[in-house]
């Protein structure tokens, strides 16, 4: 009987949360017009949450495994004056995406 009481308090807390949250549509799980709509909305909400987590994790994994190429060159210029130390020119930095660009797409769209 104690487990039933815990379950009821958990459901009650979730019901209160669903009425106060800014997450859109969660309140419809409890405030739907009939039991079928409530269950349907709950299933759709759970499926959307699982799909969102899957997409986020896939994006993170893709980002981690994407190759990044960096190339830099530092040019040290020696000073012609004896008391002046050597100076370092700021290196040229290029950021290049590894995405392939089709020349046809580049010239067919106005960019």
PDB file of C-alpha atoms in Angstrom:
ATOM      1  CA  UNK A   1       0.000   0.000   0.000  1.00  0.00           C
ATOM      2  CA  UNK A   2       2.932   2.341   0.648  1.00  0.00           C
ATOM      3  CA  UNK A   3       4.073   1.953  -3.003  1.00  0.00           C
ATOM      4  CA  UNK A   4       0.665   3.088  -4.206  1.00  0.00           C
ATOM      5  CA  UNK A   5       0.922   6.244  -2.096  1.00  0.00           C
ATOM      6  CA  UNK A   6       4.371   7.005  -3.574  1.00  0.00           C
ATOM      7  CA  UNK A   7       3.010   6.487  -7.083  1.00  0.00           C
ATOM      8  CA  UNK A   8       0.102   8.825  -6.448  1.00  0.00           C
ATOM      9  CA  UNK A   9       2.373  11.567  -5.079  1.00  0.00           C
ATOM     10  CA  UNK A  10       4.685  11.200  -8.101  1.00  0.00           C
ATOM     11  CA  UNK A  11       1.733  11.498 -10.488  1.00  0.00           C
ATOM     12  CA  UNK A  12       0.388  14.467  -8.543  1.00  0.00           C
ATOM     13  CA  UNK A  13       3.789  16.209  -8.646  1.00  0.00           C
ATOM     14  CA  UNK A  14       4.063  15.616 -12.403  1.00  0.00           C
ATOM     15  CA  UNK A  15       0.532  16.926 -12.875  1.00  0.00           C
ATOM     16  CA  UNK A  16       1.421  20.122 -10.986  1.00  0.00           C
ATOM     17  CA  UNK A  17       4.655  20.408 -12.971  1.00  0.00           C
ATOM     18  CA  UNK A  18       2.780  20.028 -16.259  1.00  0.00           C
ATOM     19  CA  UNK A  19       0.483  22.907 -15.342  1.00  0.00           C
ATOM     20  CA  UNK A  20       3.360  25.229 -14.394  1.00  0.00           C
ATOM     21  CA  UNK A  21       6.021  24.397 -16.966  1.00  0.00           C
ATOM     22  CA  UNK A  22       6.807  26.485 -20.030  1.00  0.00           C
ATOM     23  CA  UNK A  23       7.372  23.309 -22.075  1.00  0.00           C
ATOM     24  CA  UNK A  24       4.639  23.544 -24.669  1.00  0.00           C
ATOM     25  CA  UNK A  25       1.891  20.971 -24.584  1.00  0.00           C
ATOM     26  CA  UNK A  26       2.906  18.997 -21.500  1.00  0.00           C
ATOM     27  CA  UNK A  27      -0.253  20.142 -19.716  1.00  0.00           C
ATOM     28  CA  UNK A  28      -2.330  18.435 -22.447  1.00  0.00           C
ATOM     29  CA  UNK A  29      -1.249  15.069 -21.038  1.00  0.00           C
ATOM     30  CA  UNK A  30      -3.538  15.754 -18.064  1.00  0.00           C
ATOM     31  CA  UNK A  31      -5.946  18.345 -19.488  1.00  0.00           C
ATOM     32  CA  UNK A  32      -6.930  16.576 -22.714  1.00  0.00           C
ATOM     33  CA  UNK A  33     -10.612  16.243 -23.669  1.00  0.00           C
ATOM     34  CA  UNK A  34     -10.721  12.450 -23.154  1.00  0.00           C
ATOM     35  CA  UNK A  35      -8.547   9.536 -22.084  1.00  0.00           C
ATOM     36  CA  UNK A  36      -7.653   8.528 -25.677  1.00  0.00           C
ATOM     37  CA  UNK A  37      -6.325  12.025 -26.465  1.00  0.00           C
ATOM     38  CA  UNK A  38      -4.339  12.103 -23.222  1.00  0.00           C
ATOM     39  CA  UNK A  39      -2.684   8.752 -23.941  1.00  0.00           C
ATOM     40  CA  UNK A  40      -2.067   9.682 -27.571  1.00  0.00           C
ATOM     41  CA  UNK A  41      -0.515  12.996 -26.569  1.00  0.00           C
ATOM     42  CA  UNK A  42       1.661  11.259 -23.953  1.00  0.00           C
ATOM     43  CA  UNK A  43       2.948   8.778 -26.546  1.00  0.00           C
ATOM     44  CA  UNK A  44       3.628  11.523 -29.093  1.00  0.00           C
ATOM     45  CA  UNK A  45       5.396  13.624 -26.449  1.00  0.00           C
ATOM     46  CA  UNK A  46       7.573  10.670 -25.362  1.00  0.00           C
ATOM     47  CA  UNK A  47       8.402   9.826 -28.996  1.00  0.00           C
ATOM     48  CA  UNK A  48       9.314  13.455 -29.737  1.00  0.00           C
ATOM     49  CA  UNK A  49      11.530  13.606 -26.651  1.00  0.00           C
ATOM     50  CA  UNK A  50      13.339  10.392 -27.609  1.00  0.00           C
ATOM     51  CA  UNK A  51      13.758  11.592 -31.207  1.00  0.00           C
ATOM     52  CA  UNK A  52      15.105  14.969 -30.012  1.00  0.00           C
ATOM     53  CA  UNK A  53      17.653  13.238 -27.776  1.00  0.00           C
ATOM     54  CA  UNK A  54      18.675  10.991 -30.673  1.00  0.00           C
ATOM     55  CA  UNK A  55      19.187  13.968 -33.012  1.00  0.00           C
ATOM     56  CA  UNK A  56      21.169  15.899 -30.392  1.00  0.00           C
ATOM     57  CA  UNK A  57      23.422  12.918 -29.651  1.00  0.00           C
ATOM     58  CA  UNK A  58      23.926  12.230 -33.375  1.00  0.00           C
ATOM     59  CA  UNK A  59      24.906  15.860 -33.928  1.00  0.00           C
ATOM     60  CA  UNK A  60      27.389  15.789 -31.053  1.00  0.00           C
ATOM     61  CA  UNK A  61      28.958  12.535 -32.275  1.00  0.00           C
ATOM     62  CA  UNK A  62      29.197  13.889 -35.835  1.00  0.00           C
ATOM     63  CA  UNK A  63      30.822  17.084 -34.547  1.00  0.00           C
ATOM     64  CA  UNK A  64      33.366  15.149 -32.482  1.00  0.00           C
ATOM     65  CA  UNK A  65      34.333  12.842 -35.367  1.00  0.00           C
ATOM     66  CA  UNK A  66      34.459  15.531 -38.087  1.00  0.00           C
ATOM     67  CA  UNK A  67      38.027  16.151 -39.217  1.00  0.00           C
ATOM     68  CA  UNK A  68      39.370  19.624 -38.622  1.00  0.00           C
ATOM     69  CA  UNK A  69      42.386  20.848 -40.522  1.00  0.00           C
ATOM     70  CA  UNK A  70      44.487  23.740 -39.325  1.00  0.00           C
ATOM     71  CA  UNK A  71      47.526  25.220 -40.931  1.00  0.00           C
ATOM     72  CA  UNK A  72      49.527  28.076 -39.580  1.00  0.00           C
ATOM     73  CA  UNK A  73      52.833  29.706 -40.315  1.00  0.00           C
ATOM     74  CA  UNK A  74      54.794  32.038 -38.051  1.00  0.00           C
ATOM     75  CA  UNK A  75      57.259  34.349 -39.726  1.00  0.00           C
ATOM     76  CA  UNK A  76      59.898  35.824 -37.479  1.00  0.00           C
ATOM     77  CA  UNK A  77      61.313  39.042 -38.826  1.00  0.00           C
ATOM     78  CA  UNK A  78      64.799  39.837 -37.623  1.00  0.00           C
ATOM     79  CA  UNK A  79      65.436  43.396 -36.595  1.00  0.00           C
ATOM     80  CA  UNK A  80      68.072  45.387 -38.391  1.00  0.00           C
ATOM     81  CA  UNK A  81      68.776  47.461 -35.320  1.00  0.00           C
ATOM     82  CA  UNK A  82      71.137  45.794 -32.806  1.00  0.00           C
ATOM     83  CA  UNK A  83      69.213  46.692 -29.614  1.00  0.00           C
ATOM     84  CA  UNK A  84      65.721  45.918 -30.939  1.00  0.00           C
ATOM     85  CA  UNK A  85      64.407  42.375 -30.323  1.00  0.00           C
ATOM     86  CA  UNK A  86      63.028  40.167 -33.075  1.00  0.00           C
ATOM     87  CA  UNK A  87      59.378  40.702 -33.933  1.00  0.00           C
ATOM     88  CA  UNK A  88      56.802  38.111 -34.769  1.00  0.00           C
ATOM     89  CA  UNK A  89      54.212  38.922 -37.404  1.00  0.00           C
ATOM     90  CA  UNK A  90      50.682  37.910 -36.576  1.00  0.00           C
ATOM     91  CA  UNK A  91      50.075  34.551 -38.275  1.00  0.00           C
ATOM     92  CA  UNK A  92      47.616  34.267 -41.115  1.00  0.00           C
ATOM     93  CA  UNK A  93      44.682  32.149 -40.000  1.00  0.00           C
ATOM     94  CA  UNK A  94      42.351  30.404 -42.427  1.00  0.00           C
ATOM     95  CA  UNK A  95      39.266  28.497 -41.360  1.00  0.00           C
ATOM     96  CA  UNK A  96      38.180  26.004 -43.975  1.00  0.00           C
ATOM     97  CA  UNK A  97      35.154  23.791 -43.887  1.00  0.00           C
ATOM     98  CA  UNK A  98      35.553  20.180 -44.983  1.00  0.00           C
ATOM     99  CA  UNK A  99      32.159  20.349 -46.737  1.00  0.00           C
ATOM    100  CA  UNK A 100      32.442  19.789 -50.448  1.00  0.00           C
ATOM    101  CA  UNK A 101      31.027  22.587 -52.589  1.00  0.00           C
ATOM    102  CA  UNK A 102      29.773  21.881 -56.062  1.00  0.00           C
ATOM    103  CA  UNK A 103      30.904  24.471 -58.665  1.00  0.00           C
ATOM    104  CA  UNK A 104      27.493  24.105 -60.320  1.00  0.00           C
ATOM    105  CA  UNK A 105      25.756  25.173 -57.107  1.00  0.00           C
ATOM    106  CA  UNK A 106      28.169  28.072 -56.616  1.00  0.00           C
ATOM    107  CA  UNK A 107      27.511  29.589 -60.009  1.00  0.00           C
ATOM    108  CA  UNK A 108      23.785  28.881 -60.284  1.00  0.00           C
ATOM    109  CA  UNK A 109      22.825  30.695 -57.059  1.00  0.00           C
ATOM    110  CA  UNK A 110      23.333  34.403 -56.525  1.00  0.00           C
ATOM    111  CA  UNK A 111      25.584  34.700 -53.514  1.00  0.00           C
TER     112      UNK A 111
END
